Every structure is written in structure tokens, then in C-alpha cells.
PDB file of C-alpha atoms in Angstrom:
ATOM      1  CA  ALA A   1     -30.394 -55.164  13.599  1.00 73.00           C
ATOM      2  CA  GLN A   2     -31.500 -55.672  10.048  1.00 81.00           C
ATOM      3  CA  THR A   3     -31.711 -59.204   8.711  1.00 91.00           C
ATOM      4  CA  VAL A   4     -32.174 -60.546   5.210  1.00 95.00           C
ATOM      5  CA  THR A   5     -33.628 -63.997   4.574  1.00 96.00           C
ATOM      6  CA  GLN A   6     -33.472 -65.980   1.371  1.00 96.00           C
ATOM      7  CA  SER A   7     -35.467 -69.143   1.922  1.00 95.00           C
ATOM      8  CA  GLN A   8     -34.450 -70.960  -1.264  1.00 96.00           C
ATOM      9  CA  PRO A   9     -30.877 -72.286  -1.068  1.00 95.00           C
ATOM     10  CA  GLU A  10     -31.077 -73.710  -4.589  1.00 97.00           C
ATOM     11  CA  MET A  11     -33.347 -73.390  -7.586  1.00 97.00           C
ATOM     12  CA  SER A  12     -33.303 -74.540 -11.160  1.00 97.00           C
ATOM     13  CA  VAL A  13     -35.140 -73.410 -14.273  1.00 97.00           C
ATOM     14  CA  GLN A  14     -35.255 -74.394 -17.889  1.00 97.00           C
ATOM     15  CA  GLU A  15     -33.798 -72.058 -20.428  1.00 97.00           C
ATOM     16  CA  ALA A  16     -36.305 -69.456 -21.700  1.00 97.00           C
ATOM     17  CA  GLU A  17     -38.606 -69.953 -18.718  1.00 97.00           C
ATOM     18  CA  THR A  18     -39.312 -67.560 -15.852  1.00 98.00           C
ATOM     19  CA  VAL A  19     -38.106 -67.982 -12.289  1.00 98.00           C
ATOM     20  CA  THR A  20     -38.717 -66.002  -9.104  1.00 98.00           C
ATOM     21  CA  LEU A  21     -36.256 -65.793  -6.217  1.00 98.00           C
ATOM     22  CA  SER A  22     -37.587 -64.849  -2.803  1.00 98.00           C
ATOM     23  CA  CYS A  23     -36.188 -62.427  -0.258  1.00 98.00           C
ATOM     24  CA  THR A  24     -37.631 -61.055   2.958  1.00 97.00           C
ATOM     25  CA  TYR A  25     -36.047 -58.572   5.309  1.00 96.00           C
ATOM     26  CA  ASP A  26     -36.609 -57.175   8.722  1.00 94.00           C
ATOM     27  CA  THR A  27     -36.165 -53.521   9.619  1.00 92.00           C
ATOM     28  CA  SER A  28     -37.863 -50.813  11.612  1.00 90.00           C
ATOM     29  CA  GLU A  29     -36.500 -48.114   9.321  1.00 88.00           C
ATOM     30  CA  SER A  30     -38.552 -46.388   6.623  1.00 88.00           C
ATOM     31  CA  ASN A  31     -35.642 -45.160   4.501  1.00 90.00           C
ATOM     32  CA  TYR A  32     -33.604 -47.955   2.959  1.00 93.00           C
ATOM     33  CA  TYR A  33     -32.445 -49.561  -0.263  1.00 93.00           C
ATOM     34  CA  LEU A  34     -32.668 -53.123  -1.510  1.00 96.00           C
ATOM     35  CA  PHE A  35     -30.421 -54.841  -4.006  1.00 96.00           C
ATOM     36  CA  TRP A  36     -30.011 -58.080  -5.885  1.00 97.00           C
ATOM     37  CA  TYR A  37     -26.462 -59.080  -6.682  1.00 97.00           C
ATOM     38  CA  LYS A  38     -25.326 -61.901  -8.951  1.00 96.00           C
ATOM     39  CA  GLN A  39     -22.157 -63.890  -8.383  1.00 92.00           C
ATOM     40  CA  PRO A  40     -21.328 -66.197 -11.292  1.00 91.00           C
ATOM     41  CA  PRO A  41     -18.938 -69.098 -10.793  1.00 84.00           C
ATOM     42  CA  SER A  42     -16.083 -66.714 -11.692  1.00 71.00           C
ATOM     43  CA  ARG A  43     -17.120 -64.914  -8.430  1.00 71.00           C
ATOM     44  CA  GLN A  44     -17.222 -61.268  -9.579  1.00 85.00           C
ATOM     45  CA  MET A  45     -20.181 -59.752  -7.754  1.00 90.00           C
ATOM     46  CA  ILE A  46     -22.391 -57.800 -10.134  1.00 92.00           C
ATOM     47  CA  LEU A  47     -25.367 -55.618  -9.308  1.00 94.00           C
ATOM     48  CA  VAL A  48     -28.529 -56.884 -10.984  1.00 96.00           C
ATOM     49  CA  ILE A  49     -31.131 -54.429  -9.778  1.00 96.00           C
ATOM     50  CA  ARG A  50     -31.873 -52.024  -6.947  1.00 94.00           C
ATOM     51  CA  GLN A  51     -34.978 -50.553  -5.348  1.00 94.00           C
ATOM     52  CA  GLU A  52     -35.416 -47.469  -3.203  1.00 92.00           C
ATOM     53  CA  ALA A  53     -37.926 -48.062  -0.425  1.00 92.00           C
ATOM     54  CA  TYR A  54     -39.662 -44.733  -1.003  1.00 90.00           C
ATOM     55  CA  LYS A  55     -40.507 -45.668  -4.576  1.00 89.00           C
ATOM     56  CA  GLN A  56     -43.711 -47.617  -5.029  1.00 86.00           C
ATOM     57  CA  GLN A  57     -42.930 -48.569  -8.589  1.00 92.00           C
ATOM     58  CA  ASN A  58     -41.121 -51.873  -8.960  1.00 94.00           C
ATOM     59  CA  ALA A  59     -37.674 -51.635 -10.519  1.00 94.00           C
ATOM     60  CA  THR A  60     -37.035 -53.277 -13.886  1.00 94.00           C
ATOM     61  CA  GLU A  61     -33.810 -53.933 -15.775  1.00 93.00           C
ATOM     62  CA  ASN A  62     -34.391 -55.713 -19.057  1.00 95.00           C
ATOM     63  CA  ARG A  63     -35.269 -59.341 -18.182  1.00 97.00           C
ATOM     64  CA  PHE A  64     -34.967 -58.688 -14.450  1.00 97.00           C
ATOM     65  CA  SER A  65     -37.742 -57.201 -12.360  1.00 97.00           C
ATOM     66  CA  VAL A  66     -38.641 -57.075  -8.704  1.00 97.00           C
ATOM     67  CA  ASN A  67     -41.840 -57.400  -6.750  1.00 97.00           C
ATOM     68  CA  PHE A  68     -41.378 -55.026  -3.834  1.00 96.00           C
ATOM     69  CA  GLN A  69     -43.987 -55.397  -1.112  1.00 95.00           C
ATOM     70  CA  LYS A  70     -43.008 -52.884   1.542  1.00 94.00           C
ATOM     71  CA  ALA A  71     -45.687 -53.746   4.076  1.00 93.00           C
ATOM     72  CA  ALA A  72     -44.811 -57.431   3.841  1.00 95.00           C
ATOM     73  CA  LYS A  73     -41.070 -56.625   3.756  1.00 95.00           C
ATOM     74  CA  SER A  74     -40.682 -58.775   0.696  1.00 96.00           C
ATOM     75  CA  PHE A  75     -38.385 -58.185  -2.284  1.00 97.00           C
ATOM     76  CA  SER A  76     -38.488 -60.973  -4.851  1.00 97.00           C
ATOM     77  CA  LEU A  77     -36.551 -61.093  -8.116  1.00 98.00           C
ATOM     78  CA  LYS A  78     -38.151 -62.316 -11.303  1.00 98.00           C
ATOM     79  CA  ILE A  79     -35.957 -63.431 -14.180  1.00 98.00           C
ATOM     80  CA  SER A  80     -37.785 -63.748 -17.473  1.00 98.00           C
ATOM     81  CA  ASP A  81     -36.592 -65.678 -20.517  1.00 97.00           C
ATOM     82  CA  SER A  82     -33.839 -67.321 -18.451  1.00 97.00           C
ATOM     83  CA  GLN A  83     -30.494 -67.755 -20.154  1.00 97.00           C
ATOM     84  CA  LEU A  84     -27.609 -70.118 -19.444  1.00 96.00           C
ATOM     85  CA  GLY A  85     -25.532 -67.114 -18.414  1.00 94.00           C
ATOM     86  CA  ASP A  86     -27.966 -66.441 -15.585  1.00 96.00           C
ATOM     87  CA  THR A  87     -26.534 -69.443 -13.738  1.00 96.00           C
ATOM     88  CA  ALA A  88     -25.060 -67.959 -10.563  1.00 96.00           C
ATOM     89  CA  MET A  89     -25.494 -67.304  -6.871  1.00 95.00           C
ATOM     90  CA  TYR A  90     -27.986 -64.526  -6.267  1.00 97.00           C
ATOM     91  CA  PHE A  91     -27.749 -62.450  -3.119  1.00 96.00           C
ATOM     92  CA  CYS A  92     -30.385 -60.137  -1.759  1.00 97.00           C
ATOM     93  CA  ALA A  93     -28.967 -57.199   0.170  1.00 96.00           C
ATOM     94  CA  PHE A  94     -30.287 -54.414   2.391  1.00 95.00           C
ATOM     95  CA  ARG A  95     -28.853 -51.007   3.056  1.00 92.00           C
ATOM     96  CA  GLN A  96     -30.227 -48.549   5.562  1.00 88.00           C
ATOM     97  CA  GLY A  97     -30.574 -44.942   4.442  1.00 85.00           C
ATOM     98  CA  GLY A  98     -27.679 -42.845   5.714  1.00 82.00           C
ATOM     99  CA  SER A  99     -25.436 -45.880   6.024  1.00 82.00           C
ATOM    100  CA  GLU A 100     -23.214 -47.504   3.440  1.00 82.00           C
ATOM    101  CA  LYS A 101     -23.192 -50.942   5.027  1.00 87.00           C
ATOM    102  CA  LEU A 102     -24.764 -53.795   3.122  1.00 91.00           C
ATOM    103  CA  VAL A 103     -26.422 -56.722   4.879  1.00 93.00           C
ATOM    104  CA  PHE A 104     -26.599 -59.815   2.692  1.00 94.00           C
ATOM    105  CA  GLY A 105     -28.860 -62.823   2.681  1.00 95.00           C
ATOM    106  CA  LYS A 106     -27.376 -66.317   2.461  1.00 93.00           C
ATOM    107  CA  GLY A 107     -27.933 -66.510  -1.273  1.00 95.00           C
ATOM    108  CA  THR A 108     -29.833 -68.674  -3.754  1.00 97.00           C
ATOM    109  CA  LYS A 109     -27.933 -70.851  -6.180  1.00 96.00           C
ATOM    110  CA  LEU A 110     -29.734 -70.682  -9.517  1.00 97.00           C
ATOM    111  CA  THR A 111     -29.038 -73.158 -12.275  1.00 97.00           C
ATOM    112  CA  VAL A 112     -30.419 -72.614 -15.752  1.00 97.00           C
ATOM    113  CA  ASN A 113     -30.711 -75.886 -17.638  1.00 97.00           C
ATOM    114  CA  PRO A 114     -30.542 -76.149 -21.421  1.00 95.00           C
TER     115      PRO A 114
ATOM    116  CA  SER B   1     -19.392 -47.284 -12.005  1.00 79.00           C
ATOM    117  CA  ALA B   2     -15.978 -48.286 -10.704  1.00 85.00           C
ATOM    118  CA  VAL B   3     -13.209 -50.633 -11.767  1.00 90.00           C
ATOM    119  CA  ILE B   4     -11.688 -52.408  -8.790  1.00 94.00           C
ATOM    120  CA  SER B   5      -8.503 -54.437  -8.997  1.00 94.00           C
ATOM    121  CA  GLN B   6      -7.608 -56.902  -6.283  1.00 96.00           C
ATOM    122  CA  LYS B   7      -4.288 -58.652  -5.846  1.00 96.00           C
ATOM    123  CA  PRO B   8      -3.538 -61.469  -5.493  1.00 96.00           C
ATOM    124  CA  SER B   9      -6.472 -63.257  -7.078  1.00 94.00           C
ATOM    125  CA  ARG B  10      -5.640 -66.392  -5.115  1.00 95.00           C
ATOM    126  CA  ASP B  11      -2.996 -67.720  -2.787  1.00 96.00           C
ATOM    127  CA  ILE B  12      -2.133 -70.790  -0.783  1.00 97.00           C
ATOM    128  CA  CYS B  13      -0.471 -70.006   2.520  1.00 96.00           C
ATOM    129  CA  GLN B  14       1.001 -71.862   5.445  1.00 96.00           C
ATOM    130  CA  ARG B  15      -0.480 -71.746   8.906  1.00 97.00           C
ATOM    131  CA  GLY B  16       0.962 -68.955  11.037  1.00 97.00           C
ATOM    132  CA  THR B  17       1.951 -66.684   8.166  1.00 97.00           C
ATOM    133  CA  SER B  18       0.319 -63.432   7.019  1.00 97.00           C
ATOM    134  CA  LEU B  19      -1.034 -62.303   3.663  1.00 97.00           C
ATOM    135  CA  THR B  20      -1.653 -58.750   2.494  1.00 98.00           C
ATOM    136  CA  ILE B  21      -4.403 -58.184  -0.068  1.00 98.00           C
ATOM    137  CA  GLN B  22      -4.398 -55.048  -2.163  1.00 98.00           C
ATOM    138  CA  CYS B  23      -7.406 -53.204  -3.540  1.00 97.00           C
ATOM    139  CA  GLN B  24      -7.040 -50.444  -6.160  1.00 97.00           C
ATOM    140  CA  VAL B  25      -9.941 -48.340  -7.469  1.00 95.00           C
ATOM    141  CA  ASP B  26      -9.944 -46.298 -10.657  1.00 94.00           C
ATOM    142  CA  SER B  27     -11.558 -43.291  -8.978  1.00 91.00           C
ATOM    143  CA  GLN B  28     -11.389 -41.540  -5.622  1.00 91.00           C
ATOM    144  CA  VAL B  29     -13.793 -42.935  -3.054  1.00 90.00           C
ATOM    145  CA  THR B  30     -14.455 -42.011   0.539  1.00 87.00           C
ATOM    146  CA  MET B  31     -15.141 -45.450   1.937  1.00 88.00           C
ATOM    147  CA  MET B  32     -13.780 -48.849   1.067  1.00 93.00           C
ATOM    148  CA  PHE B  33     -15.200 -52.045   2.488  1.00 95.00           C
ATOM    149  CA  TRP B  34     -13.668 -55.442   3.153  1.00 97.00           C
ATOM    150  CA  TYR B  35     -15.807 -58.574   3.183  1.00 96.00           C
ATOM    151  CA  ARG B  36     -15.165 -62.230   3.914  1.00 96.00           C
ATOM    152  CA  GLN B  37     -17.036 -64.969   2.109  1.00 92.00           C
ATOM    153  CA  GLN B  38     -16.461 -68.363   3.677  1.00 91.00           C
ATOM    154  CA  PRO B  39     -16.919 -71.427   1.453  1.00 86.00           C
ATOM    155  CA  GLY B  40     -20.522 -71.710   0.311  1.00 83.00           C
ATOM    156  CA  GLN B  41     -21.580 -68.811   2.517  1.00 86.00           C
ATOM    157  CA  SER B  42     -22.754 -65.248   2.158  1.00 89.00           C
ATOM    158  CA  LEU B  43     -20.665 -62.108   2.543  1.00 92.00           C
ATOM    159  CA  THR B  44     -19.808 -60.784   5.975  1.00 93.00           C
ATOM    160  CA  LEU B  45     -18.471 -57.284   6.429  1.00 94.00           C
ATOM    161  CA  ILE B  46     -15.081 -57.225   8.158  1.00 96.00           C
ATOM    162  CA  ALA B  47     -14.452 -53.487   8.314  1.00 95.00           C
ATOM    163  CA  THR B  48     -14.974 -50.113   6.705  1.00 94.00           C
ATOM    164  CA  ALA B  49     -11.876 -48.110   5.773  1.00 93.00           C
ATOM    165  CA  ASN B  50     -11.912 -44.327   5.527  1.00 87.00           C
ATOM    166  CA  GLN B  51      -8.904 -42.461   4.245  1.00 82.00           C
ATOM    167  CA  GLY B  52      -6.995 -40.760   7.039  1.00 80.00           C
ATOM    168  CA  SER B  53      -8.635 -42.543   9.949  1.00 82.00           C
ATOM    169  CA  GLU B  54      -8.660 -45.914  11.667  1.00 86.00           C
ATOM    170  CA  ALA B  55     -10.799 -48.585  10.099  1.00 92.00           C
ATOM    171  CA  THR B  56     -14.090 -49.457  11.769  1.00 93.00           C
ATOM    172  CA  TYR B  57     -14.401 -53.159  12.516  1.00 96.00           C
ATOM    173  CA  GLU B  58     -17.572 -55.202  12.762  1.00 93.00           C
ATOM    174  CA  SER B  59     -18.370 -57.419  15.684  1.00 92.00           C
ATOM    175  CA  GLY B  60     -16.195 -60.518  15.659  1.00 94.00           C
ATOM    176  CA  PHE B  61     -13.318 -58.931  13.734  1.00 96.00           C
ATOM    177  CA  VAL B  62     -10.317 -57.264  15.375  1.00 95.00           C
ATOM    178  CA  ILE B  63      -7.515 -55.039  14.147  1.00 96.00           C
ATOM    179  CA  ASP B  64      -4.753 -57.365  15.344  1.00 96.00           C
ATOM    180  CA  LYS B  65      -6.069 -60.149  13.134  1.00 97.00           C
ATOM    181  CA  PHE B  66      -7.145 -58.014  10.150  1.00 97.00           C
ATOM    182  CA  PRO B  67      -5.089 -54.815  10.039  1.00 96.00           C
ATOM    183  CA  ILE B  68      -6.190 -52.436   7.299  1.00 96.00           C
ATOM    184  CA  SER B  69      -4.372 -49.559   5.658  1.00 93.00           C
ATOM    185  CA  ARG B  70      -5.955 -46.751   3.670  1.00 93.00           C
ATOM    186  CA  PRO B  71      -3.119 -44.453   2.565  1.00 91.00           C
ATOM    187  CA  ASN B  72      -5.112 -42.544  -0.096  1.00 91.00           C
ATOM    188  CA  LEU B  73      -8.520 -42.284  -1.741  1.00 92.00           C
ATOM    189  CA  THR B  74      -7.925 -45.019  -4.330  1.00 94.00           C
ATOM    190  CA  PHE B  75      -6.098 -47.756  -2.436  1.00 95.00           C
ATOM    191  CA  SER B  76      -6.449 -50.022   0.582  1.00 96.00           C
ATOM    192  CA  THR B  77      -4.874 -53.183   1.936  1.00 96.00           C
ATOM    193  CA  LEU B  78      -6.197 -55.901   4.201  1.00 97.00           C
ATOM    194  CA  THR B  79      -3.779 -58.183   6.012  1.00 97.00           C
ATOM    195  CA  VAL B  80      -4.844 -61.563   7.315  1.00 98.00           C
ATOM    196  CA  SER B  81      -2.457 -62.231  10.181  1.00 97.00           C
ATOM    197  CA  ASN B  82      -1.283 -65.426  11.843  1.00 97.00           C
ATOM    198  CA  MET B  83      -3.439 -67.474   9.537  1.00 97.00           C
ATOM    199  CA  SER B  84      -5.170 -70.727  10.380  1.00 96.00           C
ATOM    200  CA  PRO B  85      -7.200 -73.054   8.126  1.00 95.00           C
ATOM    201  CA  GLU B  86     -10.358 -71.331   9.399  1.00 95.00           C
ATOM    202  CA  ASP B  87      -9.245 -68.197   7.536  1.00 96.00           C
ATOM    203  CA  SER B  88      -9.644 -69.984   4.203  1.00 96.00           C
ATOM    204  CA  SER B  89     -12.183 -67.782   2.431  1.00 95.00           C
ATOM    205  CA  ILE B  90     -12.693 -65.351  -0.385  1.00 94.00           C
ATOM    206  CA  TYR B  91     -11.889 -61.793   0.636  1.00 97.00           C
ATOM    207  CA  LEU B  92     -13.540 -59.008  -1.342  1.00 95.00           C
ATOM    208  CA  CYS B  93     -13.192 -55.274  -1.334  1.00 96.00           C
ATOM    209  CA  SER B  94     -15.939 -52.948  -2.434  1.00 95.00           C
ATOM    210  CA  VAL B  95     -16.615 -49.239  -2.847  1.00 93.00           C
ATOM    211  CA  THR B  96     -19.562 -46.912  -3.220  1.00 87.00           C
ATOM    212  CA  VAL B  97     -19.106 -44.381  -5.983  1.00 79.00           C
ATOM    213  CA  GLY B  98     -20.721 -40.972  -5.858  1.00 72.00           C
ATOM    214  CA  ALA B  99     -24.352 -40.733  -4.799  1.00 71.00           C
ATOM    215  CA  SER B 100     -25.424 -43.895  -6.604  1.00 71.00           C
ATOM    216  CA  ASN B 101     -25.938 -45.948  -3.422  1.00 72.00           C
ATOM    217  CA  ILE B 102     -24.466 -48.849  -5.360  1.00 85.00           C
ATOM    218  CA  GLN B 103     -21.554 -50.895  -4.073  1.00 90.00           C
ATOM    219  CA  TYR B 104     -19.125 -52.244  -6.643  1.00 92.00           C
ATOM    220  CA  PHE B 105     -16.997 -55.261  -5.859  1.00 94.00           C
ATOM    221  CA  GLY B 106     -13.557 -56.478  -6.762  1.00 93.00           C
ATOM    222  CA  ALA B 107     -13.120 -59.982  -8.130  1.00 92.00           C
ATOM    223  CA  GLY B 108     -11.942 -61.217  -4.745  1.00 94.00           C
ATOM    224  CA  THR B 109      -8.934 -63.033  -3.349  1.00 96.00           C
ATOM    225  CA  ARG B 110      -9.346 -66.761  -2.810  1.00 94.00           C
ATOM    226  CA  LEU B 111      -7.222 -67.721   0.178  1.00 96.00           C
ATOM    227  CA  SER B 112      -6.427 -71.288   1.193  1.00 96.00           C
ATOM    228  CA  VAL B 113      -4.538 -71.905   4.422  1.00 96.00           C
ATOM    229  CA  LEU B 114      -2.829 -75.257   4.910  1.00 95.00           C
TER     230      LEU B 114
END
């Protein structure tokens, strides 16, 4: 079974600085998708960024980018120019190709300090 | 994308009673998913609901405790039956729209059982 591990339960960063959240996963599959979701205190889960395993290029969405290391099964999220609104729980998630099930990590609570 | 409405947004219930949570999507979707998020924890998939067939439950979840209806392609309900304080959680529904491989989430139902 696939597992997703987020080793940082909590992190904090100063506003305007850069922070990296870690995620590792375990799978024997070659076709899969990886996601980072954000859950602010209001609890609506929002997709931040996604990565297809077959793509070597790291995904980027504005201030959010990933470092996808397929051989190491690592999928970290970098947030540049952190903003107060980035304060949230961040969940890394895995989805096997051909399936619609998501497997979530335990989450990292990120606090952006003014 | 998809707009997902969940009702109720929160409820406080007595032990031994049941609560039905509704999930409405603004477009037709094949699969709808129900998750449980216990306090301070990650999301755990309860079941997958396809229109016109029985829901598929994950290990540790049973139909008698969490009956699910899926009467059409835009609506589903999850019932939490014979509740105990251990059922206090946030319950979220989600859908995958089109071929995007992205799951969109409702705002969740925060359930407290006394």
C-alpha cells in the first residue's frame, strides 16, 4: 500500500521569506500523481499544486513550486515570498494512476509570522 | 473546477442519534468521495460513491455505521449512525471533475457528539 510521510508537524516562517515543506512517499508504481493541498483555519481544502510522475519538470504555480525527486520518492513544496495568508495546514497527497483515491500525509502546520 | 456545497456546516448531536450530511455538486460527476478528519489529524477515506451502485467502503468503515446514498450524478449523502463521542470529526466530501485528476473538496461538516 502507498504511504505518504510528512516529517515536519509544524513549521514557521517570517513574512516574505522562503520555506520548504517536506514529503516522501512509498510506492512500487511508475504512474502516479502527487499533490499539495492547503487547509486554512476555515478548513476548505484547496489544491496548491500537482505533479505528474512522468513529467521531469518540476511544477510551479506563482509563488509555489515543487522539488520532485522521483528516484528518492521525494516531493517537497517551496513557498517563496511567504504571506500571512499562507498560514494553514499543508497536506501532501498521492494518487495512483488509474485510481481516484487520494492517500494523504499527516500534514504540516505552517505559520507565517509578521 | 467544481463548486461543492455541504450541509450542515456543523452540528452538535447526542450520543446514540444519527446525522445525515448532504453534498451537492454544481456539475455531474461519476465518483464522489467521503472523508473523515479527526481532530488534528489527516484525512481518511471512508468510502467512494458511484451513482447507481453500492458505495465501496475502506477498511475499518462499514455500511451499517456510515450508510451512503447516491441518487444522481450531482448529489450524495453520508449518514453517521448511532453516534458516539469518537465520531466527533470533520466529514468532507470531494469529487474529481473531468480528466483533471484533481479532487475538489467541500467545506466540511464539523460534528461534535456529546
